[in-house]
């Protein structure tokens, strides 16, 4: 409930707005906090959540020792990348998922009929729906999901659910999608994604900078097949639980 009531803020300018009403500040991979003038009278947790953070582990460790109380890596690779000098404030805490978000409410047939009723994205019973769920960003390679349709039969369709916070990439993705009329649908946001999983056949996650993907977590819990890149947590999860994705 708390997550739904608090507005999402982005960038360094959001920190002072959050600071006064927080008991603990959790930041995700932010490396330039020392440059921000704000009081340091509360605990700070820095989260390493992307493989891109691994390339900056020494800088993050140096900064973290100066300004934060704890570093949480969402995968073992993140934690192990930190130098010995910072190990005493580092731990691995994998991302979790909210099961209530995964409960189907309308179901596969109703969701597909609803999408078809929009007139933009018609879904037939024999269509295979590929689901992309997440930010529209360069490192997430959203456009490559669309480009992949050129190698797939015409009954393969792609549903992209996510926002472009930069407001620069979505026009590019839509331009690529125009090459496949009637095969790509867009939705900016859905809080309860159980019905999205129910109406889809495969989750596609082509990101090149993941450590522990929430969308993959949720797909695994829903029993939705996953096609993803060979990233750290996917390998670790499959080592523990057996094959879970097409890497």
CSV table of C-alpha atoms in Angstrom, one decimal:
chain,number,residue,atom,x,y,z
A,1,UNK,CA,0.0,0.0,0.0
A,2,UNK,CA,2.8,2.4,0.9
A,3,UNK,CA,4.4,1.8,-2.6
A,4,UNK,CA,1.2,2.8,-4.3
A,5,UNK,CA,0.6,5.9,-2.3
A,6,UNK,CA,4.1,7.5,-2.7
A,7,UNK,CA,4.8,9.2,-6.1
A,8,UNK,CA,7.8,8.0,-8.1
A,9,UNK,CA,10.6,10.5,-8.2
A,10,UNK,CA,13.7,10.3,-10.4
A,11,UNK,CA,17.2,11.8,-10.4
A,12,UNK,CA,19.3,13.5,-7.8
A,13,UNK,CA,16.8,16.2,-7.2
A,14,UNK,CA,14.4,13.7,-5.7
A,15,UNK,CA,16.7,12.9,-2.7
A,16,UNK,CA,16.0,16.1,-0.7
A,17,UNK,CA,12.3,15.7,-1.2
A,18,UNK,CA,12.4,12.1,0.2
A,19,UNK,CA,14.9,12.7,2.9
A,20,UNK,CA,12.8,14.7,5.4
A,21,UNK,CA,10.0,12.1,5.5
A,22,UNK,CA,12.2,9.0,5.6
A,23,UNK,CA,13.8,7.0,8.4
A,24,UNK,CA,16.2,5.1,6.0
A,25,UNK,CA,17.2,6.1,2.5
A,26,UNK,CA,17.6,3.3,0.0
A,27,UNK,CA,19.3,4.3,-3.3
A,28,UNK,CA,19.8,2.1,-6.3
A,29,UNK,CA,23.3,2.3,-7.8
A,30,UNK,CA,23.7,6.0,-7.3
A,31,UNK,CA,27.4,6.9,-7.5
A,32,UNK,CA,27.4,10.6,-7.1
A,33,UNK,CA,25.6,11.1,-3.8
A,34,UNK,CA,28.8,12.7,-2.2
A,35,UNK,CA,28.2,15.6,-4.6
A,36,UNK,CA,24.7,16.3,-3.3
A,37,UNK,CA,24.4,18.7,-0.3
A,38,UNK,CA,22.0,17.1,2.2
A,39,UNK,CA,22.1,16.1,5.9
A,40,UNK,CA,23.7,12.7,6.7
A,41,UNK,CA,21.8,12.0,10.0
A,42,UNK,CA,20.0,8.9,8.8
A,43,UNK,CA,21.1,5.4,7.6
A,44,UNK,CA,21.8,5.0,3.9
A,45,UNK,CA,21.6,1.7,2.0
A,46,UNK,CA,23.1,1.6,-1.6
A,47,UNK,CA,21.8,-1.2,-3.8
A,48,UNK,CA,23.8,-2.7,-6.6
A,49,UNK,CA,21.2,-3.9,-9.0
A,50,UNK,CA,22.7,-3.9,-12.5
A,51,UNK,CA,25.7,-5.6,-14.1
A,52,UNK,CA,26.8,-2.1,-15.2
A,53,UNK,CA,27.5,-1.5,-11.6
A,54,UNK,CA,30.2,-4.2,-11.6
A,55,UNK,CA,32.4,-2.0,-13.9
A,56,UNK,CA,32.3,0.7,-11.2
A,57,UNK,CA,32.7,-1.5,-8.1
A,58,UNK,CA,35.9,0.1,-6.9
A,59,UNK,CA,34.4,3.6,-7.2
A,60,UNK,CA,31.2,2.5,-5.6
A,61,UNK,CA,33.1,0.9,-2.7
A,62,UNK,CA,35.2,4.0,-2.2
A,63,UNK,CA,32.2,6.2,-2.1
A,64,UNK,CA,30.1,3.8,-0.1
A,65,UNK,CA,32.7,3.6,2.7
A,66,UNK,CA,32.5,7.4,3.0
A,67,UNK,CA,28.8,8.1,2.8
A,68,UNK,CA,26.6,4.9,3.3
A,69,UNK,CA,26.0,2.5,6.1
A,70,UNK,CA,25.3,-0.6,4.0
A,71,UNK,CA,25.6,-2.0,0.5
A,72,UNK,CA,23.1,-4.6,-0.8
A,73,UNK,CA,23.8,-6.5,-3.9
A,74,UNK,CA,20.9,-8.2,-5.6
A,75,UNK,CA,23.1,-11.0,-6.9
A,76,UNK,CA,26.3,-12.7,-5.7
A,77,UNK,CA,28.2,-11.3,-8.6
A,78,UNK,CA,27.4,-7.8,-7.3
A,79,UNK,CA,28.5,-8.6,-3.8
A,80,UNK,CA,31.7,-10.5,-4.9
A,81,UNK,CA,32.8,-7.6,-7.1
A,82,UNK,CA,33.3,-5.3,-4.1
A,83,UNK,CA,36.9,-5.1,-2.8
A,84,UNK,CA,37.8,-6.5,0.6
A,85,UNK,CA,37.9,-3.1,2.1
A,86,UNK,CA,34.1,-2.8,1.7
A,87,UNK,CA,33.1,-6.4,2.5
A,88,UNK,CA,32.1,-5.6,6.1
A,89,UNK,CA,29.2,-3.4,4.9
A,90,UNK,CA,28.1,-5.6,1.9
A,91,UNK,CA,25.5,-8.4,1.7
A,92,UNK,CA,23.6,-10.2,-1.0
A,93,UNK,CA,19.8,-9.6,-0.7
A,94,UNK,CA,18.0,-10.9,-3.8
A,95,UNK,CA,15.0,-9.1,-5.2
A,96,UNK,CA,11.6,-10.4,-4.0
A,97,UNK,CA,8.2,-10.3,-5.6
A,98,UNK,CA,4.7,-9.5,-4.5
A,99,UNK,CA,2.5,-12.5,-5.0
A,100,UNK,CA,-0.7,-10.5,-5.0
A,101,UNK,CA,0.5,-8.7,-8.2
A,102,UNK,CA,0.6,-12.1,-9.9
A,103,UNK,CA,-3.0,-13.2,-9.3
A,104,UNK,CA,-5.1,-13.3,-12.5
A,105,UNK,CA,-8.3,-11.4,-12.2
A,106,UNK,CA,-9.9,-11.5,-15.7
A,107,UNK,CA,-8.0,-14.4,-17.3
A,108,UNK,CA,-6.5,-15.2,-20.7
A,109,UNK,CA,-9.6,-15.2,-22.9
A,110,UNK,CA,-11.1,-12.0,-21.4
A,111,UNK,CA,-7.8,-10.1,-21.6
A,112,UNK,CA,-7.3,-11.1,-25.2
A,113,UNK,CA,-10.8,-10.0,-26.1
A,114,UNK,CA,-10.3,-6.7,-24.3
A,115,UNK,CA,-7.1,-6.0,-26.3
A,116,UNK,CA,-8.8,-7.0,-29.5
A,117,UNK,CA,-11.6,-4.6,-28.8
A,118,UNK,CA,-9.2,-1.7,-28.9
A,119,UNK,CA,-8.8,-2.1,-32.6
A,120,UNK,CA,-5.0,-1.6,-32.3
A,121,UNK,CA,-3.8,-5.0,-31.3
A,122,UNK,CA,-6.1,-7.8,-32.4
A,123,UNK,CA,-5.4,-11.2,-30.8
A,124,UNK,CA,-6.7,-14.5,-32.3
A,125,UNK,CA,-6.9,-17.8,-30.4
A,126,UNK,CA,-3.8,-19.1,-32.2
A,127,UNK,CA,-1.7,-16.0,-31.7
A,128,UNK,CA,1.5,-16.3,-29.7
A,129,UNK,CA,1.9,-13.3,-27.4
A,130,UNK,CA,5.4,-12.2,-26.4
A,131,UNK,CA,5.4,-10.0,-23.3
A,132,UNK,CA,8.0,-7.3,-22.6
A,133,UNK,CA,7.6,-5.8,-19.1
A,134,UNK,CA,9.8,-3.1,-17.8
A,135,UNK,CA,11.4,0.3,-18.6
A,136,UNK,CA,11.9,1.4,-22.1
A,137,UNK,CA,15.6,2.0,-22.2
A,138,UNK,CA,18.7,1.5,-24.2
A,139,UNK,CA,20.2,-1.1,-21.9
A,140,UNK,CA,16.9,-3.0,-21.8
A,141,UNK,CA,17.1,-3.3,-25.6
A,142,UNK,CA,13.3,-2.9,-26.1
A,143,UNK,CA,13.7,-2.2,-29.8
A,144,UNK,CA,15.3,-5.6,-30.3
A,145,UNK,CA,12.2,-7.3,-29.1
A,146,UNK,CA,10.3,-5.6,-31.9
A,147,UNK,CA,13.0,-6.4,-34.5
A,148,UNK,CA,12.9,-10.1,-33.6
A,149,UNK,CA,9.4,-10.2,-35.1
A,150,UNK,CA,11.0,-10.2,-38.5
A,151,UNK,CA,12.3,-13.7,-37.8
A,152,UNK,CA,9.0,-15.0,-36.4
A,153,UNK,CA,5.7,-16.1,-38.1
A,154,UNK,CA,2.9,-13.5,-38.4
A,155,UNK,CA,0.9,-15.0,-35.5
A,156,UNK,CA,3.7,-14.0,-33.1
A,157,UNK,CA,2.7,-10.6,-31.5
A,158,UNK,CA,4.5,-8.4,-29.0
A,159,UNK,CA,3.0,-6.6,-26.1
A,160,UNK,CA,5.2,-3.9,-24.6
A,161,UNK,CA,4.3,-2.7,-21.1
A,162,UNK,CA,6.5,0.0,-19.6
A,163,UNK,CA,7.4,3.7,-19.6
A,164,UNK,CA,10.1,5.7,-21.2
A,165,UNK,CA,11.3,8.0,-18.5
A,166,UNK,CA,13.8,9.6,-20.8
A,167,UNK,CA,10.9,10.4,-23.2
A,168,UNK,CA,13.4,9.9,-26.1
A,169,UNK,CA,13.4,6.1,-26.8
A,170,UNK,CA,9.7,5.4,-27.2
A,171,UNK,CA,9.4,7.2,-30.6
A,172,UNK,CA,12.3,5.0,-31.8
A,173,UNK,CA,10.6,1.9,-30.6
A,174,UNK,CA,7.3,2.9,-32.2
A,175,UNK,CA,9.0,3.7,-35.5
A,176,UNK,CA,10.4,0.1,-35.5
A,177,UNK,CA,7.0,-1.2,-34.5
A,178,UNK,CA,5.4,0.5,-37.5
A,179,UNK,CA,7.3,-2.0,-39.7
A,180,UNK,CA,5.0,-4.7,-38.2
A,181,UNK,CA,1.5,-3.3,-38.4
A,182,UNK,CA,-1.0,-5.1,-36.1
A,183,UNK,CA,1.7,-7.1,-34.4
A,184,UNK,CA,2.9,-4.7,-31.6
A,185,UNK,CA,0.8,-3.3,-28.8
A,186,UNK,CA,1.7,-0.8,-26.1
A,187,UNK,CA,0.6,-0.2,-22.5
A,188,UNK,CA,2.3,2.3,-20.2
A,189,UNK,CA,1.6,0.6,-16.9
A,190,UNK,CA,-0.3,-2.1,-15.2
A,191,UNK,CA,0.0,-2.6,-11.4
A,192,UNK,CA,-1.4,-6.1,-11.2
A,193,UNK,CA,0.3,-8.1,-13.8
A,194,UNK,CA,-1.3,-11.5,-13.3
A,195,UNK,CA,-3.6,-11.0,-16.2
A,196,UNK,CA,-0.7,-9.9,-18.5
A,197,UNK,CA,1.0,-13.2,-17.6
A,198,UNK,CA,-2.2,-15.1,-18.2
A,199,UNK,CA,-2.8,-13.7,-21.7
A,200,UNK,CA,0.9,-14.1,-22.7
A,201,UNK,CA,2.8,-17.1,-23.9
A,202,UNK,CA,6.4,-16.0,-23.3
A,203,UNK,CA,8.2,-13.2,-21.4
A,204,UNK,CA,11.0,-11.7,-23.3
A,205,UNK,CA,13.8,-9.9,-21.4
A,206,UNK,CA,16.7,-9.0,-23.6
A,207,UNK,CA,18.4,-6.6,-21.2
A,208,UNK,CA,22.2,-6.5,-21.3
A,209,UNK,CA,22.6,-4.9,-17.8
A,210,UNK,CA,20.6,-7.1,-15.3
A,211,UNK,CA,21.7,-8.5,-12.1
A,212,UNK,CA,18.3,-9.8,-10.8
A,213,UNK,CA,15.3,-9.0,-13.0
A,214,UNK,CA,12.0,-8.5,-11.2
A,215,UNK,CA,10.0,-9.3,-14.3
A,216,UNK,CA,11.8,-12.6,-14.7
A,217,UNK,CA,11.2,-13.4,-11.0
A,218,UNK,CA,7.5,-12.8,-11.5
A,219,UNK,CA,7.3,-14.8,-14.7
A,220,UNK,CA,8.9,-17.8,-13.0
A,221,UNK,CA,6.4,-17.6,-10.1
A,222,UNK,CA,3.6,-17.4,-12.7
A,223,UNK,CA,4.9,-20.4,-14.7
A,224,UNK,CA,5.4,-18.1,-17.8
A,225,UNK,CA,8.2,-19.3,-20.0
A,226,UNK,CA,11.1,-16.8,-20.2
A,227,UNK,CA,13.6,-15.9,-23.0
A,228,UNK,CA,16.4,-13.8,-21.6
A,229,UNK,CA,20.1,-13.0,-21.8
A,230,UNK,CA,22.7,-15.1,-20.0
A,231,UNK,CA,22.9,-12.8,-17.0
A,232,UNK,CA,24.2,-13.6,-13.5
A,233,UNK,CA,21.1,-14.3,-11.5
A,234,UNK,CA,19.5,-16.4,-14.3
A,235,UNK,CA,22.5,-18.7,-14.1
A,236,UNK,CA,22.5,-18.8,-10.3
A,237,UNK,CA,18.7,-19.5,-10.2
A,238,UNK,CA,19.0,-22.3,-12.8
A,239,UNK,CA,22.0,-23.8,-10.9
A,240,UNK,CA,19.8,-24.0,-7.8
A,241,UNK,CA,16.4,-24.9,-9.3
A,242,UNK,CA,17.1,-26.4,-12.7
A,243,UNK,CA,16.4,-25.0,-16.2
A,244,UNK,CA,14.0,-22.0,-16.0
A,245,UNK,CA,14.7,-20.0,-19.1
A,246,UNK,CA,15.9,-20.0,-22.6
A,247,UNK,CA,19.2,-18.1,-22.3
